[in-house]
């Protein structure tokens, strides 16, 4: 087949076809509009394959040299933007191969020996995703570091902790932030697991059954920095579970970002005023001059829906496919690419945004006091005086009811009044009723005492090597 025959893709298959593809079908079936972003992986995979073909004596050293030279030029053309992508050549693979053949002739046509686009595309997506995962894990590290820095500064700052969005008990704001560090650390760990299963080589599976050429698959895997070769050719070309589990891990990570976003939005509202966000992450309103809207967290919350949607899309894409490769799989790319883009931008922006959080400790403390956040501490105090916990709970409920009726905090009730609820209450109750006393008392591993928060900060820093 001459290179200008390959240019007309409808004729590229063989003499079997008696009419050209319609323009609409060409547009419908082409993927070059989006899969061109795989070009670097495609060339890397081809070079590793060619190197092995030469080492195995399947192509000559001269052909291998021609292929290397051609690919170097193509790399330069794509990088400089002069490469001409053709819709008629369907996808990134055929575009690059056609140009290679145009540049170096027969050697270009020999590159595809022992290979199919089916194992080629599976290899490309895996290589591309592996490198993207590395970038995402690095960004998760940056986000964690930003949160850890803010947590350390706010270890002593008191926030009302909520359950059911009702004030529950005082917590250190630093402790609250470190909860997200735990989540993002697990996200990074999950991505690391996905990476291991992604980083295996399909090449050598060819179309579906393997190949009759004496390929050295392990050699190609090693050249590409992959951890091994896929052990079943049918599985190698047809499954996209690595893309699905990546998108699942990305969805979870976005869900974590989304929960954090929801809190930022709440905390910034007039009803809380716990924090402010740097202006560069907010917008104003075109009609209401007083508004400063937390657009970035809101958008992150919204974009979470789209990533979760991609996960559903990929699962659904896979579910009805018989073995082995089906063209359905071409539809794996856009959701996967968009997932990576969305997660990458979100993590990058949040790593910055966290540094722009202005904390308002007085507002947080006021809210904790107003919500009777130390009621549990009063109950615990009574338990220490010998009351069974259930009875103590009942006594404190009466005290809270009274305080609520008078619009005061528990700490504002006089000792005599408190003693009216139970005779065992003494002057030392004052300490139990302070927010700080409550905070310091929770000095157990994983608890909110500032000493624990600082210990966790140190542990996380050591873990991240920062
Ligand atoms: N563009 C195709 C894809 O993304 C490449 C594989 C095509 N293979 C085939 N037999 N048509 O899946």
XYZ file of C-alpha atoms and ligand atoms in Angstrom:
478
model
C 0.000 0.000 0.000
C 1.471 3.359 -0.941
C 1.389 6.235 1.513
C -1.163 8.147 -0.477
C -3.361 5.090 -0.456
C -3.188 5.122 3.348
C -4.105 8.799 3.092
C -7.478 7.742 1.762
C -8.507 5.615 4.670
C -11.545 4.136 3.013
C -9.091 2.386 0.746
C -6.566 1.609 3.446
C -8.130 -1.670 4.461
C -7.851 -3.520 1.192
C -9.286 -3.996 -2.202
C -12.259 -5.532 -0.442
C -14.076 -2.227 -0.198
C -15.832 -1.085 -3.311
C -17.010 2.341 -2.192
C -15.511 5.102 -0.058
C -16.765 5.885 3.430
C -19.343 8.676 3.530
C -18.254 11.918 5.074
C -20.699 11.515 7.943
C -19.497 7.996 8.754
C -15.932 9.207 8.597
C -16.700 11.921 11.138
C -18.690 9.513 13.290
C -15.974 6.884 13.472
C -12.914 9.124 13.708
C -11.187 9.713 17.045
C -8.228 11.799 15.953
C -9.971 14.937 17.202
C -9.419 13.772 20.771
C -7.025 10.814 20.780
C -4.200 12.878 19.303
C -3.281 13.721 22.865
C -1.911 10.153 23.073
C 0.746 10.932 20.485
C 3.724 10.853 22.796
C 2.702 7.484 24.222
C 1.983 6.226 20.706
C 5.473 7.112 19.524
C 7.104 5.724 22.667
C 5.220 2.450 22.196
C 6.179 2.266 18.521
C 9.846 2.942 19.239
C 9.946 0.234 21.901
C 8.225 -2.184 19.537
C 10.611 -1.348 16.665
C 13.660 -1.701 18.889
C 12.485 -5.180 19.874
C 11.647 -6.148 16.271
C 15.209 -5.247 15.291
C 16.750 -7.054 18.262
C 14.762 -10.156 17.337
C 15.870 -9.919 13.715
C 12.311 -9.351 12.510
C 13.232 -6.035 10.898
C 16.701 -4.882 9.863
C 18.902 -2.462 11.746
C 18.550 -0.080 8.799
C 14.748 -0.156 9.056
C 15.010 0.458 12.781
C 17.266 3.462 12.156
C 14.796 4.819 9.578
C 11.910 4.430 11.996
C 13.836 6.262 14.723
C 14.716 9.075 12.370
C 11.158 9.389 11.125
C 9.694 9.382 14.620
C 12.168 12.062 15.721
C 10.963 14.281 12.906
C 7.299 13.555 13.667
C 7.901 14.422 17.315
C 9.372 17.719 16.285
C 6.483 18.402 13.892
C 3.835 17.687 16.509
C 5.625 19.737 19.159
C 5.977 22.710 16.838
C 2.386 22.442 15.668
C 3.218 21.827 12.019
C 1.986 18.217 11.971
C -1.071 17.877 9.803
C -3.725 15.765 11.535
C -6.121 14.210 9.053
C -9.653 13.169 9.863
C -9.580 10.759 6.950
C -6.843 8.856 8.792
C -9.241 8.184 11.639
C -7.053 8.152 14.715
C -3.716 9.091 16.202
C -2.200 5.720 15.301
C -2.925 5.823 11.582
C -2.004 9.500 11.357
C 1.447 8.902 12.786
C 2.035 5.691 10.840
C 1.026 7.326 7.540
C 3.375 10.231 8.135
C 6.170 7.839 9.081
C 5.737 5.951 5.840
C 5.664 9.206 3.932
C 8.964 10.155 5.568
C 10.908 6.873 5.518
C 9.103 4.599 3.069
C 9.095 0.829 3.539
C 10.568 0.891 7.045
C 7.426 2.753 8.115
C 5.282 0.008 6.674
C 7.249 -2.636 8.567
C 6.643 -1.015 11.954
C 3.223 -2.622 12.289
C 4.645 -6.147 12.017
C 3.296 -8.324 14.831
C 1.096 -5.521 16.073
C -2.523 -4.413 15.744
C -4.156 -1.139 16.579
C -6.012 -3.107 19.233
C -2.952 -3.814 21.364
C -1.438 -0.507 20.265
C -4.274 1.654 21.584
C -4.523 -0.306 24.834
C -0.790 0.254 25.338
C -1.018 3.954 24.553
C -3.856 4.606 26.981
C -2.068 2.708 29.741
C 1.203 4.562 29.210
C -0.546 7.912 29.075
C -2.624 7.224 32.179
C 0.357 5.968 34.148
C 2.163 9.272 33.662
C -0.947 11.278 34.433
C -1.391 9.333 37.657
C 2.122 10.342 38.700
C 1.234 13.995 38.154
C -2.002 13.648 40.104
C -0.279 11.962 43.049
C 2.215 14.838 43.153
C -0.641 17.356 43.183
C -2.361 15.434 45.978
C 0.900 15.800 47.904
C 0.840 19.574 47.387
C -2.762 19.825 48.504
C -2.009 17.787 51.617
C 0.962 20.006 52.426
C -1.170 23.145 52.128
C -3.775 21.639 54.458
C -1.118 20.519 56.934
C 0.393 24.019 57.066
C -3.021 25.555 57.723
C -3.820 22.856 60.297
C -0.624 23.551 62.206
C -1.392 27.271 62.375
C -4.900 26.504 63.604
C -4.254 23.687 66.055
C -5.533 25.855 68.917
C -8.421 27.449 67.047
C -11.801 26.238 68.260
C -14.476 25.297 65.757
C -17.907 23.966 66.613
C -17.861 20.365 65.440
C -21.148 19.298 63.902
C -23.199 16.174 63.627
C -26.453 16.475 61.675
C -25.177 20.020 61.033
C -26.114 20.755 64.664
C -23.375 21.954 66.981
C -22.011 18.867 68.712
C -18.655 19.330 70.428
C -15.796 21.778 70.055
C -12.996 20.622 67.793
C -9.688 22.110 66.786
C -9.958 23.697 63.349
C -6.596 22.104 62.616
C -8.067 18.711 63.489
C -10.927 19.331 61.099
C -8.507 20.161 58.278
C -6.443 17.058 58.993
C -9.531 14.919 58.393
C -9.218 15.948 54.737
C -5.507 15.158 54.758
C -6.434 11.589 55.729
C -8.885 11.419 52.815
C -6.444 12.800 50.271
C -3.709 10.488 51.556
C -5.988 7.518 50.897
C -6.806 8.934 47.462
C -3.109 9.024 46.628
C -2.726 5.471 47.896
C -5.641 4.317 45.756
C -4.122 5.943 42.679
C -0.879 4.141 43.438
C -2.754 0.830 43.424
C -4.416 1.671 40.130
C -1.039 2.569 38.682
C 0.323 -0.921 39.332
C -2.472 -2.579 37.404
C -2.367 0.065 34.650
C 1.351 -0.297 34.081
C 1.259 -3.652 32.251
C 1.901 -4.207 28.573
C -0.778 -5.275 26.051
C 1.578 -5.160 23.022
C 2.118 -8.652 21.673
C -1.572 -9.477 21.978
C -1.900 -8.135 18.439
C -5.519 -8.120 17.224
C -6.762 -10.609 19.815
C -4.955 -13.947 19.631
C -1.287 -13.086 19.966
C 1.104 -13.212 17.048
C 3.162 -15.731 15.135
C 6.276 -13.510 15.164
C 8.880 -14.296 17.815
C 8.283 -11.136 19.834
C 10.085 -10.414 23.083
C 7.283 -8.845 25.046
C 9.235 -8.600 28.285
C 11.848 -6.543 26.515
C 9.230 -4.042 25.306
C 7.709 -3.853 28.790
C 11.104 -3.107 30.261
C 11.866 -0.416 27.682
C 8.568 1.279 28.505
C 9.102 1.045 32.259
C 6.136 -1.285 32.643
C 5.860 -3.816 35.435
C 5.020 -6.803 33.278
C 3.066 -8.046 30.295
C -0.648 -8.808 30.109
C -0.900 -12.585 30.276
C -3.970 -13.146 28.117
C -4.215 -11.615 24.659
C -8.009 -11.396 24.643
C -8.055 -9.662 27.993
C -5.181 -7.389 26.976
C -6.983 -5.839 24.010
C -10.487 -5.722 25.385
C -10.637 -4.798 29.029
C -10.542 -1.226 30.202
C -10.877 -1.971 33.887
C -7.757 0.077 34.627
C -9.539 3.132 33.185
C -12.649 2.332 35.168
C -10.872 1.905 38.460
C -8.904 5.062 37.821
C -12.144 6.940 37.266
C -13.582 5.370 40.418
C -10.561 6.562 42.413
C -10.848 9.986 40.769
C -14.558 10.117 41.607
C -13.845 9.415 45.268
C -11.179 12.077 45.310
C -13.590 14.564 43.747
C -16.216 13.581 46.332
C -13.702 14.495 49.043
C -13.019 17.814 47.354
C -16.749 18.318 47.019
C -17.409 17.801 50.725
C -14.634 20.233 51.558
C -16.133 22.663 49.038
C -19.525 22.409 50.641
C -17.965 23.298 53.991
C -16.088 26.238 52.533
C -19.307 27.548 51.012
C -21.140 27.180 54.323
C -18.325 28.677 56.360
C -18.152 31.681 54.074
C -21.871 32.403 54.222
C -23.225 35.281 56.299
C -24.765 32.789 58.706
C -21.386 31.358 59.644
C -18.647 33.814 58.686
C -16.042 31.309 59.895
C -13.665 31.992 57.035
C -13.065 34.218 54.103
C -11.593 33.158 50.787
C -9.012 35.226 48.967
C -10.685 37.423 46.357
C -8.874 35.701 43.530
C -11.010 32.595 44.070
C -14.329 34.453 44.194
C -16.503 36.527 41.921
C -18.958 39.342 42.491
C -22.496 39.684 41.279
C -23.451 41.809 38.307
C -26.529 43.082 40.132
C -25.939 42.768 43.901
C -22.961 44.922 44.868
C -22.548 43.349 48.307
C -21.887 39.836 46.974
C -18.694 37.858 47.023
C -19.396 34.347 45.823
C -17.249 31.258 46.443
C -17.332 30.194 42.791
C -14.342 27.895 42.872
C -15.641 25.554 45.603
C -19.100 25.642 44.045
C -17.715 24.664 40.664
C -15.612 21.900 42.178
C -18.755 20.547 43.817
C -20.478 20.727 40.435
C -17.636 19.156 38.506
C -17.732 16.203 40.879
C -20.997 15.278 39.209
C -19.371 15.158 35.854
C -16.537 12.900 37.000
C -18.964 10.524 38.708
C -20.908 10.597 35.431
C -17.787 9.512 33.545
C -17.458 6.536 35.886
C -21.027 5.496 35.113
C -20.349 6.039 31.419
C -17.286 3.792 31.396
C -18.964 1.035 33.379
C -21.883 1.114 30.990
C -19.543 1.172 27.991
C -17.987 -2.085 29.133
C -20.945 -4.076 30.349
C -22.324 -5.520 27.147
C -19.145 -6.105 25.180
C -18.266 -9.612 24.079
C -14.565 -10.456 23.915
C -12.352 -9.199 22.480
C -11.851 -5.679 21.080
C -14.920 -3.742 19.937
C -15.043 -0.264 18.535
C -17.123 0.707 21.577
C -13.800 1.026 23.349
C -12.923 4.105 21.359
C -15.486 5.778 23.615
C -13.273 5.223 26.667
C -11.088 8.189 25.844
C -13.143 11.321 26.230
C -14.481 10.427 29.691
C -11.035 9.334 30.792
C -9.347 12.471 29.451
C -11.965 14.735 30.954
C -11.652 12.969 34.300
C -7.899 13.547 34.329
C -8.264 17.183 33.225
C -10.967 17.947 35.751
C -9.187 16.288 38.657
C -5.844 17.849 37.755
C -7.223 21.386 37.530
C -9.271 20.929 40.680
C -6.341 19.670 42.747
C -4.058 22.371 41.447
C -6.526 25.124 42.265
C -7.301 23.725 45.705
C -3.651 23.447 46.652
C -3.549 27.209 46.076
C -6.949 28.052 47.482
C -6.189 26.479 50.870
C -3.327 28.953 51.281
C -5.836 31.763 50.711
C -8.235 30.772 53.505
C -8.604 33.544 56.099
C -9.681 32.021 59.413
C -11.973 33.915 61.806
C -11.448 32.244 65.204
C -13.803 34.554 67.148
C -16.764 33.685 64.955
C -16.011 29.976 65.244
C -15.729 30.175 69.019
C -18.907 32.211 69.340
C -20.813 29.613 67.372
C -19.416 26.797 69.524
C -20.513 28.577 72.678
C -23.973 29.332 71.349
C -24.499 25.683 70.474
C -23.856 24.236 73.970
C -20.865 22.374 72.625
C -19.648 21.540 76.137
C -22.822 19.745 77.257
C -21.090 16.363 76.875
C -18.255 17.658 79.030
C -20.692 18.528 81.810
C -22.125 15.013 81.597
C -18.619 13.526 81.727
C -17.912 15.731 84.747
C -20.920 14.250 86.546
C -19.810 10.741 85.629
C -16.488 11.454 87.282
C -18.475 12.463 90.375
C -20.058 9.022 90.403
C -23.250 9.372 88.335
C -24.102 6.700 85.748
C -23.732 8.254 82.283
C -27.410 7.969 81.368
C -28.410 9.864 84.511
C -25.771 12.501 83.870
C -27.110 12.897 80.313
C -30.577 13.569 81.757
C -29.313 16.124 84.277
C -27.445 18.033 81.588
C -30.470 18.026 79.278
C -32.368 19.929 81.997
C -29.506 22.376 82.395
C -29.351 22.999 78.641
C -33.111 23.516 78.522
C -32.871 26.154 81.227
C -29.900 27.898 79.620
C -31.635 27.815 76.255
C -34.742 29.411 77.775
C -32.634 32.213 79.183
C -30.546 32.556 76.066
C -27.259 31.959 77.876
C -24.406 29.468 77.635
C -23.947 26.705 80.228
C -20.833 28.463 81.467
C -22.936 31.537 82.189
C -25.153 29.725 84.699
C -24.084 30.413 88.294
C -22.617 27.648 90.414
C -25.712 27.755 92.623
C -27.948 27.314 89.586
C -25.901 24.400 88.344
C -25.973 22.797 91.751
C -29.758 22.986 91.522
C -29.511 20.386 88.742
C -27.278 18.116 90.768
C -25.760 18.455 94.198
C -22.438 16.886 93.246
C -21.514 19.876 91.059
C -18.702 21.913 92.594
C -16.618 24.954 91.713
C -14.247 22.883 89.538
C -17.096 22.526 87.015
C -16.006 25.820 85.464
C -13.003 24.138 83.848
C -15.164 21.416 82.292
C -17.470 23.988 80.785
C -14.830 25.923 78.872
C -14.364 25.133 75.212
C -10.650 24.875 75.685
C -10.990 22.468 78.574
C -13.220 20.320 76.406
C -10.712 20.391 73.567
C -7.671 19.602 75.710
C -9.491 16.737 77.392
C -9.713 14.751 74.140
C -6.085 13.815 74.235
C -6.314 10.335 72.766
C -4.758 9.225 69.477
C -7.036 10.551 66.749
C -8.635 13.019 69.175
C -8.971 16.748 68.779
C -6.638 17.986 71.554
C -4.148 20.462 70.063
C -1.261 18.257 71.230
C -2.691 15.410 69.163
C -3.141 17.726 66.204
C 0.495 18.759 66.369
C 1.568 15.120 66.634
C -0.466 14.326 63.513
C 1.032 17.281 61.673
C 4.485 15.890 62.425
C 3.470 12.383 61.327
C 2.040 13.628 58.040
C 5.107 15.772 57.342
C 7.371 12.776 57.873
C 5.150 10.641 55.648
C 5.209 13.190 52.836
C 8.891 13.893 53.305
C 8.300 17.613 53.754
N -9.125 4.378 17.520
C -9.321 3.052 17.983
C -9.678 3.037 19.455
O -9.553 4.039 20.083
C -8.059 2.272 17.789
C -8.277 0.812 17.667
C -8.988 0.517 16.424
N -9.009 -0.857 16.157
C -9.849 -1.374 15.251
N -9.798 -2.636 15.071
N -10.674 -0.618 14.581
O -10.130 2.076 20.015
